PDB file of C-alpha atoms in Angstrom:
ATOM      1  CA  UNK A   4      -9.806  38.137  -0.591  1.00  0.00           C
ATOM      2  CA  UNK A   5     -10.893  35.334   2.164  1.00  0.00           C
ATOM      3  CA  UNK A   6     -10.318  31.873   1.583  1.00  0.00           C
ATOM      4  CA  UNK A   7     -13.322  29.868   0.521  1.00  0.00           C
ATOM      5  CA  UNK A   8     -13.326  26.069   1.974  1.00  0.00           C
ATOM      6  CA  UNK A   9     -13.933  24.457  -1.520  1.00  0.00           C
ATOM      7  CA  UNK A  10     -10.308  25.853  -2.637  1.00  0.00           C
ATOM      8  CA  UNK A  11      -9.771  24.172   0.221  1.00  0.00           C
ATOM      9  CA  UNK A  12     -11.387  20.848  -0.767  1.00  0.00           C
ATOM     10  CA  UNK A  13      -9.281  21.656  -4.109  1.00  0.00           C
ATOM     11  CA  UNK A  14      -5.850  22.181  -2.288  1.00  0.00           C
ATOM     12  CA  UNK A  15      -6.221  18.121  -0.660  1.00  0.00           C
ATOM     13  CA  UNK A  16      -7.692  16.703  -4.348  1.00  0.00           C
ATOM     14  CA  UNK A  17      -4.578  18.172  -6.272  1.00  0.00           C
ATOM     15  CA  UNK A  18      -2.073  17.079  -2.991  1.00  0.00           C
ATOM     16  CA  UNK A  19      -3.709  13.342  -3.397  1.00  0.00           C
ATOM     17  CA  UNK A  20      -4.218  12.948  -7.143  1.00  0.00           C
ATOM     18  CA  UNK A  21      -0.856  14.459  -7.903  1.00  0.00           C
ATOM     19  CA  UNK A  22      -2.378  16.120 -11.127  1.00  0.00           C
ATOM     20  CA  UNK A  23      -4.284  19.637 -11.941  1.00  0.00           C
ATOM     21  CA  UNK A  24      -6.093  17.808 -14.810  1.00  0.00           C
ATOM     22  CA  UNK A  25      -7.487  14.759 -12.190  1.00  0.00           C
ATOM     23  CA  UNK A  26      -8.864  17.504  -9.745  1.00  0.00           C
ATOM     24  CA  UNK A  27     -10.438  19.279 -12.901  1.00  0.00           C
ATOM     25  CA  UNK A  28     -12.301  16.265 -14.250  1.00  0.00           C
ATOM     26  CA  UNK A  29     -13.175  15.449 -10.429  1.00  0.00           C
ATOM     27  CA  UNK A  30     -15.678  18.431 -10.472  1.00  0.00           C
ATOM     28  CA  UNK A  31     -16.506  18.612 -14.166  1.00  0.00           C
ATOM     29  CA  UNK A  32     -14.049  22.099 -14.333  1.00  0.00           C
ATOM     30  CA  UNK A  33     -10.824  22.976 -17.123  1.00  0.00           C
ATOM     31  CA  UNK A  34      -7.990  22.542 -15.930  1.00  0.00           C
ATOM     32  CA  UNK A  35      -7.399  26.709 -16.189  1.00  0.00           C
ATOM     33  CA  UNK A  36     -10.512  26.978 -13.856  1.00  0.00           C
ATOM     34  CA  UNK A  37      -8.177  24.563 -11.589  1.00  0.00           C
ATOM     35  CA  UNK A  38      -5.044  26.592 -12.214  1.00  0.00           C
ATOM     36  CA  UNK A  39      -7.160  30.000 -11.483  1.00  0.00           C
ATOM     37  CA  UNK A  40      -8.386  29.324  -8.662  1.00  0.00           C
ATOM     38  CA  UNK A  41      -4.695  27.747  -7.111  1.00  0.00           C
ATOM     39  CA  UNK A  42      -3.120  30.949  -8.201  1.00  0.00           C
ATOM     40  CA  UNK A  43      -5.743  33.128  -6.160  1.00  0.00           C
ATOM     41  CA  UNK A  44      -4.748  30.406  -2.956  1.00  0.00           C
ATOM     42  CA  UNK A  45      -1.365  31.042  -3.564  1.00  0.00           C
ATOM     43  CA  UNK A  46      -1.450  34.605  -3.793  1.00  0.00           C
ATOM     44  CA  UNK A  47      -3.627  35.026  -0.700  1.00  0.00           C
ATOM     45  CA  UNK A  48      -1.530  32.727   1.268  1.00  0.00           C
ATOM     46  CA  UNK A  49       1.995  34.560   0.034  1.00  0.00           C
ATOM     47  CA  UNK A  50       3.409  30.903  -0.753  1.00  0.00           C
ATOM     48  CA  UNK A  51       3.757  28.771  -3.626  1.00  0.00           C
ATOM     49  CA  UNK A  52       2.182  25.475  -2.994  1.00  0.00           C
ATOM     50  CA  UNK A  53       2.666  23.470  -6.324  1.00  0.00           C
ATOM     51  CA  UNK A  54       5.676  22.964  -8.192  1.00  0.00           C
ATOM     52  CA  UNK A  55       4.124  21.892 -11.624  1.00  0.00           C
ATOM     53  CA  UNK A  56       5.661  19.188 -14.096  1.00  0.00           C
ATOM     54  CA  UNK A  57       4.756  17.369 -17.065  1.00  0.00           C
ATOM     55  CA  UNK A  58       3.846  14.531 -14.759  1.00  0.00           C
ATOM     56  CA  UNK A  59       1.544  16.459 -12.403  1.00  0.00           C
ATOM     57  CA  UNK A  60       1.936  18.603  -9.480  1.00  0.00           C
ATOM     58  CA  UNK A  61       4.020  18.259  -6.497  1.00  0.00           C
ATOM     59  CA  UNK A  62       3.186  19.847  -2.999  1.00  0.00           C
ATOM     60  CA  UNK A  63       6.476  22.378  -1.732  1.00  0.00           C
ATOM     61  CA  UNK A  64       7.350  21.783   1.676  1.00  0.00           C
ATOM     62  CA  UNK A  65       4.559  25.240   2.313  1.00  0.00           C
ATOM     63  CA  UNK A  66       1.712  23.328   1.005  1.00  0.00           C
ATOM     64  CA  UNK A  67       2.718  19.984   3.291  1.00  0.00           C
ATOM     65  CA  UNK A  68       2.736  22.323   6.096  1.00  0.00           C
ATOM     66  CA  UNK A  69      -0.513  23.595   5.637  1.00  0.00           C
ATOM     67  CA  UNK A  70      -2.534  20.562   4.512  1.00  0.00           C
ATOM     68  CA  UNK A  71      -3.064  19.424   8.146  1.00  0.00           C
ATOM     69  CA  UNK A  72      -4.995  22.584   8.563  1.00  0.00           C
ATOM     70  CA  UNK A  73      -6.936  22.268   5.263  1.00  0.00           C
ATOM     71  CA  UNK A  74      -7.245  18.880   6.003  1.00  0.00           C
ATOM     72  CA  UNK A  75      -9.100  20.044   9.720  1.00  0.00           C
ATOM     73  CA  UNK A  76     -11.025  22.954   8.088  1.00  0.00           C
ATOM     74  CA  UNK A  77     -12.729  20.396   5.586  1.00  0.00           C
ATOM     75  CA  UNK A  78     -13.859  17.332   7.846  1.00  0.00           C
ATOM     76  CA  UNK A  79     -15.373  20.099  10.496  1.00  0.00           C
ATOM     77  CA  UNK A  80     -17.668  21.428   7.783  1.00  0.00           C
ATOM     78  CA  UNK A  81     -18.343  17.663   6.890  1.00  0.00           C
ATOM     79  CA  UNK A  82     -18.886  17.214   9.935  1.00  0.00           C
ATOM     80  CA  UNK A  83     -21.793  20.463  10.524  1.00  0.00           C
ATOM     81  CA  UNK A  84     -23.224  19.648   7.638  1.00  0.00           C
ATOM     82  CA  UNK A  85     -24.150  15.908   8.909  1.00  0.00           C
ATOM     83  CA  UNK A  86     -24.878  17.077  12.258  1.00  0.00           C
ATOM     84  CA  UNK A  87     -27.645  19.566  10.265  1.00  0.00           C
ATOM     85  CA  UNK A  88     -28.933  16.689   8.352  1.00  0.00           C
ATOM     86  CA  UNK A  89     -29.751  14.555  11.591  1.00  0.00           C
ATOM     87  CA  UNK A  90     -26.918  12.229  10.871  1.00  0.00           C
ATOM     88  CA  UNK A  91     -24.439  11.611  13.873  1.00  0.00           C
ATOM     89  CA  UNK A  92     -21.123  12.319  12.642  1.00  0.00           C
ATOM     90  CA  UNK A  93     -18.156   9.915  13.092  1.00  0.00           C
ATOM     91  CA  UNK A  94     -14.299  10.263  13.036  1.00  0.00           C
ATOM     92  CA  UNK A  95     -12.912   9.181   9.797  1.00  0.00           C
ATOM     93  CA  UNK A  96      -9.665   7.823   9.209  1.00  0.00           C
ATOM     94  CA  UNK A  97      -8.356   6.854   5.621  1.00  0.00           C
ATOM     95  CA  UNK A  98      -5.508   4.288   5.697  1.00  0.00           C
ATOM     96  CA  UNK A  99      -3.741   3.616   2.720  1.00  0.00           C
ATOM     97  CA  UNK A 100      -1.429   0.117   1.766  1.00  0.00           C
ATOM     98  CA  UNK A 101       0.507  -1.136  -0.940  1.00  0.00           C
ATOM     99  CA  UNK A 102      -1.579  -3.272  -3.590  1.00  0.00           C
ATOM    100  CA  UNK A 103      -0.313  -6.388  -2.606  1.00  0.00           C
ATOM    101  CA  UNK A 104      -1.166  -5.913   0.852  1.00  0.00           C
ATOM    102  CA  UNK A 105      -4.843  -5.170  -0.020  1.00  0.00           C
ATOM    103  CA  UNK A 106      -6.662  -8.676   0.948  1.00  0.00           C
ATOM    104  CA  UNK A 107      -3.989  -9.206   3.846  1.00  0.00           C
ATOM    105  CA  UNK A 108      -4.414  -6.523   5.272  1.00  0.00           C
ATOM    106  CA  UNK A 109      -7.711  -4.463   4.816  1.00  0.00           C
ATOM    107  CA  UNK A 110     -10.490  -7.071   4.695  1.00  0.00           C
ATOM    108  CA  UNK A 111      -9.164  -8.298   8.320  1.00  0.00           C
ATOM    109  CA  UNK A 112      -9.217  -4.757   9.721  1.00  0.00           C
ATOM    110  CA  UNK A 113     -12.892  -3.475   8.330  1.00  0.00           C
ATOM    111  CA  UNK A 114     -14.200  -7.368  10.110  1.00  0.00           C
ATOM    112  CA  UNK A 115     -12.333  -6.360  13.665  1.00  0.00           C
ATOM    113  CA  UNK A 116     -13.780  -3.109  13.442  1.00  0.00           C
ATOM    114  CA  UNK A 117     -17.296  -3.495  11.817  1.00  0.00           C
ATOM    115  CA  UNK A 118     -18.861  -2.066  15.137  1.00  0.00           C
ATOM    116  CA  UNK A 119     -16.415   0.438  16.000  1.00  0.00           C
ATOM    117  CA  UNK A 120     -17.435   4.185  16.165  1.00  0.00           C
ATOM    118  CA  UNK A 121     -15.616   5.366  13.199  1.00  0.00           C
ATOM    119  CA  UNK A 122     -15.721   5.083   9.374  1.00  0.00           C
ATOM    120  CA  UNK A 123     -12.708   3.862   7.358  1.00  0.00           C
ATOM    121  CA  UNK A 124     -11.837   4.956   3.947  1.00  0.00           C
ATOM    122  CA  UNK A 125      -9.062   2.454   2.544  1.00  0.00           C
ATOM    123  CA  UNK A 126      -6.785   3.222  -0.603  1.00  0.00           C
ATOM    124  CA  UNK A 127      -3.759   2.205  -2.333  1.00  0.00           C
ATOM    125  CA  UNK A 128      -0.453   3.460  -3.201  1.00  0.00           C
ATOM    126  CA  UNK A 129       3.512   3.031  -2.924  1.00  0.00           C
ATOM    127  CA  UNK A 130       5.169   3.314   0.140  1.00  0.00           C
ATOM    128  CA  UNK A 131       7.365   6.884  -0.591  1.00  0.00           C
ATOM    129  CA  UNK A 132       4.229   8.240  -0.708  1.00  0.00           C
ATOM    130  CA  UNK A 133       2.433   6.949   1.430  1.00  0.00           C
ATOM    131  CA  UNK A 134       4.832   8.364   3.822  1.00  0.00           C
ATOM    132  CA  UNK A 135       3.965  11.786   2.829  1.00  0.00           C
ATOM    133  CA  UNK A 136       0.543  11.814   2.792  1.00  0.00           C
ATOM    134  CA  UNK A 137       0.978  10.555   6.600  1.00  0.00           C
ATOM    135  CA  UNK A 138       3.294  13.454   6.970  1.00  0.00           C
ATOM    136  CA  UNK A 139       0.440  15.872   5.313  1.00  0.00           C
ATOM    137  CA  UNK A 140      -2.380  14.574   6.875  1.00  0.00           C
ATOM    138  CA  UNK A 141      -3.713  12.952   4.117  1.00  0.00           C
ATOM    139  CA  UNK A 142      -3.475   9.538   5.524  1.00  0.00           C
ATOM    140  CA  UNK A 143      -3.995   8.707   8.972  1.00  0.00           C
ATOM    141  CA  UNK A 144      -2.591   4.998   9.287  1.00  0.00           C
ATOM    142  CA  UNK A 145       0.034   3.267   6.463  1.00  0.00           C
ATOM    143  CA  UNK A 146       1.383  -0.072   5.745  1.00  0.00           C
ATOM    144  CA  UNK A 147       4.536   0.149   4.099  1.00  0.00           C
ATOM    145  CA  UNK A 148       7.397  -2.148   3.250  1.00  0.00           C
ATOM    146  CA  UNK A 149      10.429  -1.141   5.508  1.00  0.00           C
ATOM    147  CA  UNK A 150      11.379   2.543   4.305  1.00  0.00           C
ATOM    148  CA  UNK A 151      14.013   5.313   6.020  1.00  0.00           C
ATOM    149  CA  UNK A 152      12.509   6.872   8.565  1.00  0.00           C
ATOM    150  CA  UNK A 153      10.822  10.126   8.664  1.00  0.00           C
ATOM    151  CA  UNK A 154      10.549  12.522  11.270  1.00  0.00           C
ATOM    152  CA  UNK A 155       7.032  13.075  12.801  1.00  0.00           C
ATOM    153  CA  UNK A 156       6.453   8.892  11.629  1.00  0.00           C
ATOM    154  CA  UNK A 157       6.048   6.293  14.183  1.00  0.00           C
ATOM    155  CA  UNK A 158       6.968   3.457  12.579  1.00  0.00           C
ATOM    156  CA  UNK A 159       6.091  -0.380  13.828  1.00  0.00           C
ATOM    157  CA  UNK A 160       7.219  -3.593  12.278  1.00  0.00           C
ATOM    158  CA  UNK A 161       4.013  -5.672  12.124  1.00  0.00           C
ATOM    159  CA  UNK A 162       5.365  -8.914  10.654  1.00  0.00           C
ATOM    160  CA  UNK A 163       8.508 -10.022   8.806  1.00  0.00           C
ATOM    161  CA  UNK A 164       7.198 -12.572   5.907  1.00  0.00           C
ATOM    162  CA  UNK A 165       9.576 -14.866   4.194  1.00  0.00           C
ATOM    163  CA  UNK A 166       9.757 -14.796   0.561  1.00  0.00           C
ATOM    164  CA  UNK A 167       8.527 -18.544  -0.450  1.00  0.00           C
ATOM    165  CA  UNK A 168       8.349 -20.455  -3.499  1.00  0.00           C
ATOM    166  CA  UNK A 169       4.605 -21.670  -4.455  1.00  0.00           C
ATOM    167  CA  UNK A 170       3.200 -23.536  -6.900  1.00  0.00           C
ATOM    168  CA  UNK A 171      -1.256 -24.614  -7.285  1.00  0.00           C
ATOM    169  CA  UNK A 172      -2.042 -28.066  -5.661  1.00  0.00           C
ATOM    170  CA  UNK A 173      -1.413 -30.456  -9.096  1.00  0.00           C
ATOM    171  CA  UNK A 174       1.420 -28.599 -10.502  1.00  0.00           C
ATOM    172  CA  UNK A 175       4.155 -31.668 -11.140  1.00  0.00           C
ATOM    173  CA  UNK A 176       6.560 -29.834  -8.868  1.00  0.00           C
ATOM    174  CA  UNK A 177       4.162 -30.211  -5.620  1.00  0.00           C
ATOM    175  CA  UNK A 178       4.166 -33.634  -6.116  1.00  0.00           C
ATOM    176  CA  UNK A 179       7.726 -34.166  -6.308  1.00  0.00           C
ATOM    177  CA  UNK A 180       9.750 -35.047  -2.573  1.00  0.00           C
ATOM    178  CA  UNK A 181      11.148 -31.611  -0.997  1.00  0.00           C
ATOM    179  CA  UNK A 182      13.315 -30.411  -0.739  1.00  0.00           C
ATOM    180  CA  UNK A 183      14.190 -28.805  -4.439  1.00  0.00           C
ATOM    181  CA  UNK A 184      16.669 -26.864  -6.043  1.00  0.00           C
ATOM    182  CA  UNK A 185      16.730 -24.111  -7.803  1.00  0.00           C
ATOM    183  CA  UNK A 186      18.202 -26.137 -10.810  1.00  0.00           C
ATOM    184  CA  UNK A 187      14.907 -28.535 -10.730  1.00  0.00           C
ATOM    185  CA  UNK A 188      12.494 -25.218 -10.110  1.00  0.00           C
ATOM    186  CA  UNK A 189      13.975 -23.245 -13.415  1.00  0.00           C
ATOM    187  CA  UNK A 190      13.017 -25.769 -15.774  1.00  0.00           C
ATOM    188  CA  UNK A 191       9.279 -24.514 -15.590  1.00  0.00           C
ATOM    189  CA  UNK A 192       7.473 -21.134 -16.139  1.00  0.00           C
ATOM    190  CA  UNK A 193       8.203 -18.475 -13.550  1.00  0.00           C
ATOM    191  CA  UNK A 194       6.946 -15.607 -12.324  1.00  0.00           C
ATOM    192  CA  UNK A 195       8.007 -13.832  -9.015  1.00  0.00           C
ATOM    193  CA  UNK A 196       5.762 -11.317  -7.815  1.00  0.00           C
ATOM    194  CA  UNK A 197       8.193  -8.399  -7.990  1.00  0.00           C
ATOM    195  CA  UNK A 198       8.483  -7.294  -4.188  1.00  0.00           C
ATOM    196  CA  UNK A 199      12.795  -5.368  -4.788  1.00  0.00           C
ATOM    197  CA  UNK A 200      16.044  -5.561  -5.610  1.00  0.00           C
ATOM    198  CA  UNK A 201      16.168  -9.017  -4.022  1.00  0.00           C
ATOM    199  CA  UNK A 202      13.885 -10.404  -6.897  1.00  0.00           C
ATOM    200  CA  UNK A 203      16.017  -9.294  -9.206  1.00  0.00           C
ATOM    201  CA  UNK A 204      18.702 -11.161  -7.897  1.00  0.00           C
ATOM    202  CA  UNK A 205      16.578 -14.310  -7.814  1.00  0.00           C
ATOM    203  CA  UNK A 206      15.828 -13.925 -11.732  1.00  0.00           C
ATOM    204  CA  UNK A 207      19.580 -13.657 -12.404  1.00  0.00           C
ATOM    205  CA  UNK A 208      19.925 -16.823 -10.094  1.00  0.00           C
ATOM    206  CA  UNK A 209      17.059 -18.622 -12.269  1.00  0.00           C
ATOM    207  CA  UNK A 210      18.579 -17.339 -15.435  1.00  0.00           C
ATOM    208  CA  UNK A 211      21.751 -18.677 -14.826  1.00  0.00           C
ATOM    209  CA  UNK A 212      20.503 -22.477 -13.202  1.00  0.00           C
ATOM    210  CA  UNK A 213      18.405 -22.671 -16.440  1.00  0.00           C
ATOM    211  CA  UNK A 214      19.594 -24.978 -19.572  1.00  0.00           C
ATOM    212  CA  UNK A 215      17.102 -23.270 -21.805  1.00  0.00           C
ATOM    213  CA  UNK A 216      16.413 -19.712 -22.481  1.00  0.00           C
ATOM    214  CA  UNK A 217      13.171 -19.136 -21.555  1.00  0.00           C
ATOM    215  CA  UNK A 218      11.359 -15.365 -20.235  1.00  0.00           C
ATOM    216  CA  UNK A 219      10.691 -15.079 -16.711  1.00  0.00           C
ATOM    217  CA  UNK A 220       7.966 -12.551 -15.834  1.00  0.00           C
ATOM    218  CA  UNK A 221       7.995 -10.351 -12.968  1.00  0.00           C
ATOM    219  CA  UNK A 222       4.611  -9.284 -11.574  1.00  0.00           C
ATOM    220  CA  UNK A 223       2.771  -6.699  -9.575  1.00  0.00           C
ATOM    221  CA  UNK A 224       0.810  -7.182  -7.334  1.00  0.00           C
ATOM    222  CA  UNK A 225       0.198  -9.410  -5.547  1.00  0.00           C
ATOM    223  CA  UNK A 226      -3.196 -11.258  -6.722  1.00  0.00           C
ATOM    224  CA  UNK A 227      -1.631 -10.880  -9.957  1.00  0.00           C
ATOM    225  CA  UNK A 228       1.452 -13.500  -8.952  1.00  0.00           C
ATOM    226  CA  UNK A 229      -1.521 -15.570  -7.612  1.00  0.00           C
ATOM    227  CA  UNK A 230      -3.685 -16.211 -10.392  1.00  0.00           C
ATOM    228  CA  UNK A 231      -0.620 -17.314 -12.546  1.00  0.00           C
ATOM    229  CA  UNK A 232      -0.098 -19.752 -10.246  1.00  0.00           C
ATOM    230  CA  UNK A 233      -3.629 -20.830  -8.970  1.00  0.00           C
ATOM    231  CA  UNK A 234      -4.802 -21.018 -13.262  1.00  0.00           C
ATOM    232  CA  UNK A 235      -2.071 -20.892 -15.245  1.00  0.00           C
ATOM    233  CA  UNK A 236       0.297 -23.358 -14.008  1.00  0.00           C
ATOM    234  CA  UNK A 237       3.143 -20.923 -12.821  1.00  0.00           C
ATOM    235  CA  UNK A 238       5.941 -21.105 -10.420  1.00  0.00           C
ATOM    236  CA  UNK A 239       5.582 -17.806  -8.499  1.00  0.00           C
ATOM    237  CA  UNK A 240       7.919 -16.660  -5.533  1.00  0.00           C
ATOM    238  CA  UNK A 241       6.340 -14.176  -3.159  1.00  0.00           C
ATOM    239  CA  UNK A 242       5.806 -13.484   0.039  1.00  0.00           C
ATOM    240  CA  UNK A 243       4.041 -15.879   2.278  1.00  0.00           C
ATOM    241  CA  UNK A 244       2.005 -13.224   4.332  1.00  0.00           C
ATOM    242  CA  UNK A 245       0.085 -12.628   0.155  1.00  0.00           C
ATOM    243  CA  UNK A 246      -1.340 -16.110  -0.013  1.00  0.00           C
ATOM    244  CA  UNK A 247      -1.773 -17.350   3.576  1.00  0.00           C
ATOM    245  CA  UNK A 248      -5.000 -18.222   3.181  1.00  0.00           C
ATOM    246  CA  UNK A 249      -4.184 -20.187   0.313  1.00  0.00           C
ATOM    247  CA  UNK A 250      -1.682 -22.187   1.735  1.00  0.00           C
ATOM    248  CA  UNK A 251      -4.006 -23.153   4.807  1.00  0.00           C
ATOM    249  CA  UNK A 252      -6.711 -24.608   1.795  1.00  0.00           C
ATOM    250  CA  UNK A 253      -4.088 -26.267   0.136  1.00  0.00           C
ATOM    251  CA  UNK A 254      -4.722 -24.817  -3.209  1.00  0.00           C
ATOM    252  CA  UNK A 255      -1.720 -23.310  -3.239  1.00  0.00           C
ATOM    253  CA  UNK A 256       1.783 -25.493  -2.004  1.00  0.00           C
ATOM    254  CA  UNK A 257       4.308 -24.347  -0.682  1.00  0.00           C
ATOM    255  CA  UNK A 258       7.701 -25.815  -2.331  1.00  0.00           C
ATOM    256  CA  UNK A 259      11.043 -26.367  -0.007  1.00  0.00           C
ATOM    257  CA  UNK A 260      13.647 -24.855  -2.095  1.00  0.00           C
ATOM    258  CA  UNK A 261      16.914 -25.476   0.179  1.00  0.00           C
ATOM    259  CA  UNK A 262      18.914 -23.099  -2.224  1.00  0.00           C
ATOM    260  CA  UNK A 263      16.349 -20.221  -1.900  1.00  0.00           C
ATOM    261  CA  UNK A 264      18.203 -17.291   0.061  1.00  0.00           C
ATOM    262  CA  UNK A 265      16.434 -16.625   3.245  1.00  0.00           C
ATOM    263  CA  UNK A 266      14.512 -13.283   1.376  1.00  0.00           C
ATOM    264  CA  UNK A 267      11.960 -11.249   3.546  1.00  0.00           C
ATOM    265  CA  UNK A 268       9.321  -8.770   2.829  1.00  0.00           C
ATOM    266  CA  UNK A 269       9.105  -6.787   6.115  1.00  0.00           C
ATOM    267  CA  UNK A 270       5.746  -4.943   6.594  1.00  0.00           C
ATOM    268  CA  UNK A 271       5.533  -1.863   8.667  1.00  0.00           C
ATOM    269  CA  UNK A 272       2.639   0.331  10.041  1.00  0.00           C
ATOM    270  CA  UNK A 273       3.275   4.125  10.355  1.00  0.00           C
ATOM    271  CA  UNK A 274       1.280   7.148  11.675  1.00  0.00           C
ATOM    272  CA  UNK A 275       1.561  10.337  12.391  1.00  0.00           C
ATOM    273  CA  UNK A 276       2.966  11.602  15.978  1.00  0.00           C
ATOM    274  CA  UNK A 277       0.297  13.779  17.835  1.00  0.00           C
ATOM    275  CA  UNK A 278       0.467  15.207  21.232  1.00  0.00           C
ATOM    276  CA  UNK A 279      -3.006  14.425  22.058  1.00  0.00           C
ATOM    277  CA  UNK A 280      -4.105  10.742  21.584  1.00  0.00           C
ATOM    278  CA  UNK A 281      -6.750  10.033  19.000  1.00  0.00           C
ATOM    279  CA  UNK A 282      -9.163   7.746  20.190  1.00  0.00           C
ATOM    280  CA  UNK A 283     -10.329   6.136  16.731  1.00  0.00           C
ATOM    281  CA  UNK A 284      -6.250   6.059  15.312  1.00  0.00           C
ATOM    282  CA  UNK A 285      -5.638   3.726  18.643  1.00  0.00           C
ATOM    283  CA  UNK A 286      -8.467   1.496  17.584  1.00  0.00           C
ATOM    284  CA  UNK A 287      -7.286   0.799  14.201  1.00  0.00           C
ATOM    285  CA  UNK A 288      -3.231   0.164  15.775  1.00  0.00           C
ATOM    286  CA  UNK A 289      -4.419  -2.017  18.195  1.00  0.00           C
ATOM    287  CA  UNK A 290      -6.926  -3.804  15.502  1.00  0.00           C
ATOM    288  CA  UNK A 291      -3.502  -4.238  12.807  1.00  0.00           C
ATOM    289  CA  UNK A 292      -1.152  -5.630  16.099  1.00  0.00           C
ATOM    290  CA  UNK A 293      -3.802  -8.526  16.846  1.00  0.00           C
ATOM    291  CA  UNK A 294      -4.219  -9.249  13.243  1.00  0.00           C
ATOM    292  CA  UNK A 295       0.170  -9.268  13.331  1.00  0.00           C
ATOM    293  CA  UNK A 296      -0.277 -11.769  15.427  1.00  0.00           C
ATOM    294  CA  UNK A 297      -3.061 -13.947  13.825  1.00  0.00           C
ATOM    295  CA  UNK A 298      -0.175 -14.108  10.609  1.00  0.00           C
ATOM    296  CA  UNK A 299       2.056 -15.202  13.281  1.00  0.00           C
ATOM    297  CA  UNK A 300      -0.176 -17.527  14.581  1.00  0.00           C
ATOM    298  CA  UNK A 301      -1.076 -18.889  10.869  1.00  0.00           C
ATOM    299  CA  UNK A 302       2.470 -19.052   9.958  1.00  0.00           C
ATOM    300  CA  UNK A 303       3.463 -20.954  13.297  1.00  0.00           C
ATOM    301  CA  UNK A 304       0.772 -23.576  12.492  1.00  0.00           C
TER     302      UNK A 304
END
């Protein structure tokens, strides 16, 4: 038997969506079509590449291996097939962020690199695994919140963004003279936009300064922290680097807590080592270090 590119194609759906079922109803299949058609890859390759679970399907450490490869085999028949149809064919890079770094980070890139000679395909997800579709080839650029180093990752700190206390133009406490406390903060509704441990520790902080029980709502992601505050009248905490544009309007204001613990959400951009450089990769990691330095420039100001 040879291998066929669209088991191919399949091998990087299931490796991205995580789930037989997902790659199924991608191409209108059953999920035993899906499972078929793995089992012939598998047994042509001599490896196992899924370790299946209730949850999904996980790539072994034989299927990570190989992806790259896939990965390679798929974009240059992409690529012929464009070429065929006239079209001129670019590089393609797929980067991939946290949620809450969505509108900090991805509108500012596509703007800097409107006329550059590559396309972009932007998605979502957490950092663990955004680290390993780096390390499979899946994902060509990341931005991350700090995580353990893997090897075969650059990693770069981009910007370090303090974790700040915010509250819409005409909520009571933006009027009031700064700095506040803690004590003065609890009295009204909360909700942190849940960025680790640390927040937890801030709840049990706010919990304890309070004189009345009331809930305090941690929220993901990001935008979702700012419309409670920008509409509903909520005291959020969250990092600064989410709502920078805000706080330049003034529609959001940003309260001097002189209790608050000096909390940071530090964002990182990783990529895959290579030995030869890739032209369109540089462009987007020279693009993400100027727009570092715009936050720095914003916060600064």
């Amino acid at each position: 038997m040879s291998i066929v590119l669209s088991d191919l194609s399949l091998l990087l759906d299931i490796a991205e969506l995580g789930s037989f079922s997902q790659a199924a109803a991608k191409r209108g299949w059953s999920q035993p079509q899906v499972s078929q058609r793995v089992q012939a890859l598998e047994l042509e390759l001599g490896v196992c590449l899924f370790h299946r679970h209730r949850r999904g399907a996980e790539p072994t450490a034989a299927c990570l291996a190989f992806l790259p490869s896939a990965q390679q085999a798929a974009s240059a028949l992409e690529q012929g097939r464009e070429i065929l149809q006239g079209t001129p064919a670019l590089p393609c890079l797929r980067l991939s962020c946290l949620p809450s770094l969505t509108s900090a980070v991805f509108g500012p890139l596509l703007l800097d690199l409107v006329e550059a000679p590559l396309e972009i395909r932007c998605d979502t997800d957490h950092s663990s695994q955004i680290m390993q579709n780096l390390l499979s080839g899946l994902v060509q650029v990341g931005f991350v919140l700090r995580c353990p180093a893997m090897a075969g990752i650059h990693m770069e700190t981009l910007w370090r963004s303090p974790i700040v206390a915010v509250a819409a133009a005409g909520h009571p406490l933006a009027e009031r003279a700064q700095p506040l406390y803690l004590e003065e903060a609890a009295a009204y509704r909360i909700a942190p936009q849940y960025w680790g441990v640390e927040c937890d520790e801030l709840i049990r902080r706010l919990r304890l300064a309070r004189t009345v029980a009331q809930p305090i709502h941690a929220v993901q992601p990001a935008s979702a922290a700012r419309e409670l505050a920008l509409r509903h009248g909520f005291l959020c905490f969250m990092p600064e680097l989410s709502i920078q544009s805000d706080l330049a309007d003034g529609v959001l204001r940003r309260l001097q807590i002189a209790d608050l613990p000096a909390w940071q959400w530090e964002v990182t951009m990783a990529w895959r080592a290579g030995k030869r450089r890739d032209e369109g990769k540089a462009l987007v990691l020279d693009a993400a270090r100027a727009l570092a330095g715009r936050w720095a420039s914003m916060a600064s100001g």
